Short mmCIF file of C-alpha atoms in Angstrom, two decimals:
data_model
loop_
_atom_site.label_atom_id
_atom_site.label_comp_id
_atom_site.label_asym_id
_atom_site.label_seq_id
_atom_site.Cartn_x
_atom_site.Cartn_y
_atom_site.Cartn_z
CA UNK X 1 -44.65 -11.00 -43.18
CA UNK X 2 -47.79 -9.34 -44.50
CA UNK X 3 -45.96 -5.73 -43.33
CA UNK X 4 -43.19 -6.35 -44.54
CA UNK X 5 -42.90 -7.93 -48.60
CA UNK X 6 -45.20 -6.97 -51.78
CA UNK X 7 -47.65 -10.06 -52.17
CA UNK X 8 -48.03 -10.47 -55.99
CA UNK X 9 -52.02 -10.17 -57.30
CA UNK X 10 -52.64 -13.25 -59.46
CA UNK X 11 -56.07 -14.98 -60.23
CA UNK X 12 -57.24 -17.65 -61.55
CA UNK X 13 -59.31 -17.17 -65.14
CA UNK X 14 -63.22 -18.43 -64.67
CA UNK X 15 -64.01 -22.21 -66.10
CA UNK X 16 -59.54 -22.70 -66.61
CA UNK X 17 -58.19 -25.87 -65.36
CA UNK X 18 -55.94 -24.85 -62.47
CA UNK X 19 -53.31 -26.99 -60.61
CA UNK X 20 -54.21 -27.30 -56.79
CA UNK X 21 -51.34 -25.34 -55.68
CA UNK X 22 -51.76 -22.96 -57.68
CA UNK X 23 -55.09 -22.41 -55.79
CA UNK X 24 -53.79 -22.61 -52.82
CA UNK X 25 -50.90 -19.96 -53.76
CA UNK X 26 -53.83 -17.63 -54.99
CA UNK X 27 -55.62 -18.11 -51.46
CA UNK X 28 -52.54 -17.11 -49.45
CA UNK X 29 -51.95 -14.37 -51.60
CA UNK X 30 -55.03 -13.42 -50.87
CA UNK X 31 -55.17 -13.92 -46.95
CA UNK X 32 -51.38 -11.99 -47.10
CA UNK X 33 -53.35 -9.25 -49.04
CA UNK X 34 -56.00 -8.99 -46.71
CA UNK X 35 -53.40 -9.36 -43.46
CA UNK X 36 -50.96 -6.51 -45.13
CA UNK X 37 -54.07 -4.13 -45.49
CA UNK X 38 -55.54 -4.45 -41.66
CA UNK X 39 -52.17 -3.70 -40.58
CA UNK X 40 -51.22 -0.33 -42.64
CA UNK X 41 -54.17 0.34 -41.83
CA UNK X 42 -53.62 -0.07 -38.00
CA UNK X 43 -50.35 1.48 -38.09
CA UNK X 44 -51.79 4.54 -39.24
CA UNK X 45 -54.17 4.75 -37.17
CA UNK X 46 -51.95 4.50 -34.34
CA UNK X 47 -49.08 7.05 -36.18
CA UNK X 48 -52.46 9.96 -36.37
CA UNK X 49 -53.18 9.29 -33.14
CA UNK X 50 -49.85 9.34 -31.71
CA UNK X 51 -49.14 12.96 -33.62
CA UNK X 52 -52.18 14.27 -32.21
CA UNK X 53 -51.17 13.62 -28.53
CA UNK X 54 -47.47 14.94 -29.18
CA UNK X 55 -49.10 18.07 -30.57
CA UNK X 56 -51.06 18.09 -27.37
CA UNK X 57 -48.12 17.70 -25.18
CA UNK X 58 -46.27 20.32 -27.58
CA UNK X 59 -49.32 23.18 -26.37
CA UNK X 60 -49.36 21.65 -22.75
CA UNK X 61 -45.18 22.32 -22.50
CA UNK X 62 -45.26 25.85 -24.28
CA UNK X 63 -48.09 27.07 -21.35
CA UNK X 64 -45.75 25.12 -18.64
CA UNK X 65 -42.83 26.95 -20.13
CA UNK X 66 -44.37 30.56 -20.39
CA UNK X 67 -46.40 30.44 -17.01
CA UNK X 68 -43.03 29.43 -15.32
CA UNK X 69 -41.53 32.14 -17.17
CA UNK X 70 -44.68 34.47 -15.98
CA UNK X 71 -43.95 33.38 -12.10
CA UNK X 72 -40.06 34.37 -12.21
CA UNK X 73 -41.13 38.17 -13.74
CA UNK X 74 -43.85 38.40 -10.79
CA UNK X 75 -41.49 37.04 -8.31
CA UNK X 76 -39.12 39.81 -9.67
CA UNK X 77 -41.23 42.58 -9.76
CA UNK X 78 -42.62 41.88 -6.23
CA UNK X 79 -39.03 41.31 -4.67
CA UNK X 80 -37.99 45.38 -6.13
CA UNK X 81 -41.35 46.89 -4.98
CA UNK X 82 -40.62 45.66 -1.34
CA UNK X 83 -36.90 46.80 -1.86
CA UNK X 84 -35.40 43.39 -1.54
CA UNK X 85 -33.29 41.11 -3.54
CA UNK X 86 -34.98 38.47 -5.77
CA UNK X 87 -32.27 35.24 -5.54
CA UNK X 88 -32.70 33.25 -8.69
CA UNK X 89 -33.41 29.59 -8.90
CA UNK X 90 -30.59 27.38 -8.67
CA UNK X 91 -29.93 26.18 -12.31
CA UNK X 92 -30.54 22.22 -13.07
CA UNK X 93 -29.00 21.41 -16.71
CA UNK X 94 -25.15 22.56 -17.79
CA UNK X 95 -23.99 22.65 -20.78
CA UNK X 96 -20.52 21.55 -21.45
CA UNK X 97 -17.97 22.32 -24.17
CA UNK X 98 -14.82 20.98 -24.72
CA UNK X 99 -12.34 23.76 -25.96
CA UNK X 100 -8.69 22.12 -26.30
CA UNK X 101 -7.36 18.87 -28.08
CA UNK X 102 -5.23 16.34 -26.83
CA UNK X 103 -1.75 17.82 -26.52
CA UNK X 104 0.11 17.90 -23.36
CA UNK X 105 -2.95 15.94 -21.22
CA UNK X 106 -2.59 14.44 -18.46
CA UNK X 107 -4.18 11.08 -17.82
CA UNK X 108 -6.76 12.24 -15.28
CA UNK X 109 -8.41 14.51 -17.15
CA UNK X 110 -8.16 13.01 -20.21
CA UNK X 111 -10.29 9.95 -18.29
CA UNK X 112 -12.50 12.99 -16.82
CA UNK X 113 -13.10 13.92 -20.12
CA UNK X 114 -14.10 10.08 -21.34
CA UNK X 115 -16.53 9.91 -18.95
CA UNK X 116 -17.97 13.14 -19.77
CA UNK X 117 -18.23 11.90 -23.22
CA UNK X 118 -15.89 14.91 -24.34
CA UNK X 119 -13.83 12.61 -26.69
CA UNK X 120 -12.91 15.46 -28.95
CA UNK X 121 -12.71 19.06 -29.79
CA UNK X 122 -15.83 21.32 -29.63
CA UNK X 123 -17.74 18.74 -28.31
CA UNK X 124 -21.20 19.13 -26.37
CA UNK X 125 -23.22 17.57 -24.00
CA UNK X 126 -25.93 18.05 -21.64
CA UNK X 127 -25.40 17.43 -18.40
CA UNK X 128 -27.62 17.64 -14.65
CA UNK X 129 -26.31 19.72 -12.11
CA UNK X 130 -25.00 17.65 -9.05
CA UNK X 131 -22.25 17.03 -6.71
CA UNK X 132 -20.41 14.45 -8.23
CA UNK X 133 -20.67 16.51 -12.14
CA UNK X 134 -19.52 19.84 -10.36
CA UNK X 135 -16.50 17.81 -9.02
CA UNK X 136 -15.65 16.28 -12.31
CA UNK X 137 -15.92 19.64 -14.02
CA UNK X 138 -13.47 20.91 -11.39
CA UNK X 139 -10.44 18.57 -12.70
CA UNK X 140 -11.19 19.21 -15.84
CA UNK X 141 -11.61 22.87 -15.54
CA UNK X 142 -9.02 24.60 -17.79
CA UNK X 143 -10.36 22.13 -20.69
CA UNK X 144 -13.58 22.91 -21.02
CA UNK X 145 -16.48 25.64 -20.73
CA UNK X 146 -20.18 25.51 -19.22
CA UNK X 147 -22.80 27.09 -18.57
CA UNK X 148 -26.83 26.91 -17.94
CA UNK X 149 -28.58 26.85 -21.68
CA UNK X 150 -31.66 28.57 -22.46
CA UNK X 151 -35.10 26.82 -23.70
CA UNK X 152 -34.30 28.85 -27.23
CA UNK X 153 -30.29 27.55 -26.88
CA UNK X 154 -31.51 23.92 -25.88
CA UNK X 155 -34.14 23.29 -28.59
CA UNK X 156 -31.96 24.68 -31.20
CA UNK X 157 -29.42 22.58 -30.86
CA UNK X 158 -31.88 19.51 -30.65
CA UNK X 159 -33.37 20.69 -33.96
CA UNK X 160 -29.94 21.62 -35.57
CA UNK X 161 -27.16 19.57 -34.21
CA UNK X 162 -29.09 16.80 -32.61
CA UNK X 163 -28.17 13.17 -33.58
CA UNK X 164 -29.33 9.90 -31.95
CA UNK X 165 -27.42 6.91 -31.05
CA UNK X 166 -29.12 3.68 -32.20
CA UNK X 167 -27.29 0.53 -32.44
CA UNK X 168 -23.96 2.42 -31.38
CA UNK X 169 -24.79 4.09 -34.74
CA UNK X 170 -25.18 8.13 -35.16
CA UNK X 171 -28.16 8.82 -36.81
CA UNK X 172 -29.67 12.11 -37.71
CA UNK X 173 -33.08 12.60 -35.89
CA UNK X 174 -35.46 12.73 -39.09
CA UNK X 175 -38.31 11.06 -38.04
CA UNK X 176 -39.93 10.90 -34.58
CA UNK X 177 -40.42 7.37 -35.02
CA UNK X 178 -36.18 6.84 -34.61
CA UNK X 179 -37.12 8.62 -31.04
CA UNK X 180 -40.25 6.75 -30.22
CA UNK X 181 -38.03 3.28 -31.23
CA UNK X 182 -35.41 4.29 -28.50
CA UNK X 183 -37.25 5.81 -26.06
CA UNK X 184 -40.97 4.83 -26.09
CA UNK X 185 -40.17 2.43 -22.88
CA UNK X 186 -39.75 6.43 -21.20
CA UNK X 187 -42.51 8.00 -22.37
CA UNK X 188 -40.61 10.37 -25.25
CA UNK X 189 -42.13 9.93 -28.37
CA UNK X 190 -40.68 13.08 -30.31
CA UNK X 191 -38.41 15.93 -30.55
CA UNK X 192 -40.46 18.32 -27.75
CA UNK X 193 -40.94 15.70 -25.62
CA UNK X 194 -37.33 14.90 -26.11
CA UNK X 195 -36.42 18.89 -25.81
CA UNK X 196 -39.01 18.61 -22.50
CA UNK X 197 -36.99 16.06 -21.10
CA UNK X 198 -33.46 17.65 -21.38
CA UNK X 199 -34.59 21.12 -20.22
CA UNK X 200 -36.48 20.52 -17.00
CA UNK X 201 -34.00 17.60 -16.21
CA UNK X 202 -36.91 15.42 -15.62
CA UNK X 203 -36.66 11.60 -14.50
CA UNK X 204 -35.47 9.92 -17.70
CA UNK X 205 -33.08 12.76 -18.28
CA UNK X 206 -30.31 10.11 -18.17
CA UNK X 207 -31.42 8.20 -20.81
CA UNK X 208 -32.51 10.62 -23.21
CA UNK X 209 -28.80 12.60 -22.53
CA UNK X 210 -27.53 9.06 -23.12
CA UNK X 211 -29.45 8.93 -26.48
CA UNK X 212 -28.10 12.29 -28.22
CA UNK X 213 -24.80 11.76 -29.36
CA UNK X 214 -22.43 14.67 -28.14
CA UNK X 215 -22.89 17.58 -30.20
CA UNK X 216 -20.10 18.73 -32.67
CA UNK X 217 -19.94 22.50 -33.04
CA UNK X 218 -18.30 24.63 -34.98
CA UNK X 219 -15.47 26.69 -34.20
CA UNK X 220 -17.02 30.03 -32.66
CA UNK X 221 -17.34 32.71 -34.71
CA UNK X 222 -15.23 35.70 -33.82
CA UNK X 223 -12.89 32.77 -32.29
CA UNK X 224 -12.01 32.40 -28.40
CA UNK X 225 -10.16 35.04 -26.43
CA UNK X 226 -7.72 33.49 -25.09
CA UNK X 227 -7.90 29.65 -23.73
CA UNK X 228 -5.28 29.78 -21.37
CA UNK X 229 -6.70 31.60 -18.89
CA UNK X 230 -10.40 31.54 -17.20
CA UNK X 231 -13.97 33.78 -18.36
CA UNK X 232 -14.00 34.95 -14.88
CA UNK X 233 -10.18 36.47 -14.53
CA UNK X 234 -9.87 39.61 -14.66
CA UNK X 235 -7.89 39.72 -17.90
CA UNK X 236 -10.84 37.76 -19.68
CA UNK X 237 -9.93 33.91 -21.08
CA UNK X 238 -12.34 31.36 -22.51
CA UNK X 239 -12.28 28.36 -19.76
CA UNK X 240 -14.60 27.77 -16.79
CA UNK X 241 -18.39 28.84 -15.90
CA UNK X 242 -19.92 31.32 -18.05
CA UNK X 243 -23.60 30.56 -16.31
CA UNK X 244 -26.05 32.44 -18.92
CA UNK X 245 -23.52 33.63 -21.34
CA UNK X 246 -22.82 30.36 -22.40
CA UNK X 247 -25.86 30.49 -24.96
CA UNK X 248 -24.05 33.60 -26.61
CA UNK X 249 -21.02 31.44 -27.53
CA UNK X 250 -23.42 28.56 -28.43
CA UNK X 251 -25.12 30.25 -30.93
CA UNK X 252 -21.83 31.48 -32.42
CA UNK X 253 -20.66 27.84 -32.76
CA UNK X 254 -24.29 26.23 -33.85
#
């Protein structure tokens, strides 16, 4: 109560004749006053302190980021001095965009495409690389194009496109605190530990995936090729597994 409503300051004039509960309406004021006080003052406290450990985590991801980064060039450069092939890691997180509408599909895809939370067109989502995904993705294959994002491709879209889901709601993500209200019980208290989360595909990557509400591009600019046929035909086409290239057409629909 204290938090939340303005307490109105009134006192009592020296040596006036006062009704009793009007005293006692001054002395709550007055214990509201003091409550409301102690408690900004608490939450602020806790709000500095909380900003100083996300910048903290901020520094600690950028040096996990660049020294991971810093292995894979090594790695590289030692696999073509011995005169052998360096095989890249196998990619965790896909990115998935829907590229068609509804017309002329078929229920099983269309249900594919529910569960993938691709309701509609040019919609994005994040998604973790496993069996049952890749399987999914295989129905739904001539709908929709993926590939693995980038750290640059991934926090941009956070930053620019990002919107949470709170109370079935779509909010824009303003304010850390709308992150820290949804997923505090995780340990994600703001947007890099949010951006963290998605890109290494770490244990609560379901529920902060679950969080963003699919992303709404724009159509690309430049447009599509052609949609009916697949990026890897010969011909060239829009549909299927880009792998890196996907961030290209990202950034041309962000």
């Amino acid at each position: 109560m204290a938090e939340r409503y303005a307490i109105s300051k009134e006192s009592v004039v020296e040596g006036a004749v006062v009704p009793e509960q009007y005293k006692l309406k001054v002395q709550l004021n007055a214990l509201l006053a003091e409550e409301k006080k102690q408690a900004l003052a608490a939450k602020k406290k806790e709000r500095s302190e909380q900003r100083h450990a996300l910048k903290m985590r901020t520094l600690k991801y950028d040096k996990e980021y660049a020294a991971h980064e810093k292995k894979l060039v090594a790695l590289r450069r030692e696999a073509k001095l011995a005169g052998n092939f360096f095989v890249e890691p196998e990619a965790k997180l896909l990115f998935v965009i829907r590229i068609t509408g509804i017309m002329k599909l078929s229920p099983k895809p269309r249900k594919v495409l529910q569960l993938l939370r691709l309701k509609q067109l040019h919609n994005g989502v994040f998604l973790k690389v496993n069996k049952p995904i890749l399987n999914m993705l295989k129905l739904v294959q001539p709908y929709v194009t993926y590939g693995y994002p980038s750290l640059k491709t991934t926090r941009e879209l956070v930053y620019k496109r990002g919107f949470g889901k709170v109370n079935k709601s779509r909010i824009p993500l303003t304010d850390n605190e709308i992150i820290t209200n949804s997923l505090g019980d995780c340990g994600i208290y703001g947007m890099e530990d949010l951006i963290h989360e998605i890109y290494t595909v770490g244990p609560y990557f379901k529920q902060a995936s679950n969080f963003l509400w699919p992303f709404k591009l724009s159509a690309p600019k430049g447009g599509f090729i052609c949609k009916r046929h697949g990026f890897c035909e010969q011909r060239g086409g829009d549909w299927g597994n880009r792998e890196d290239l996907v961030n290209e057409l990202i950034r041309r629909m962000m």
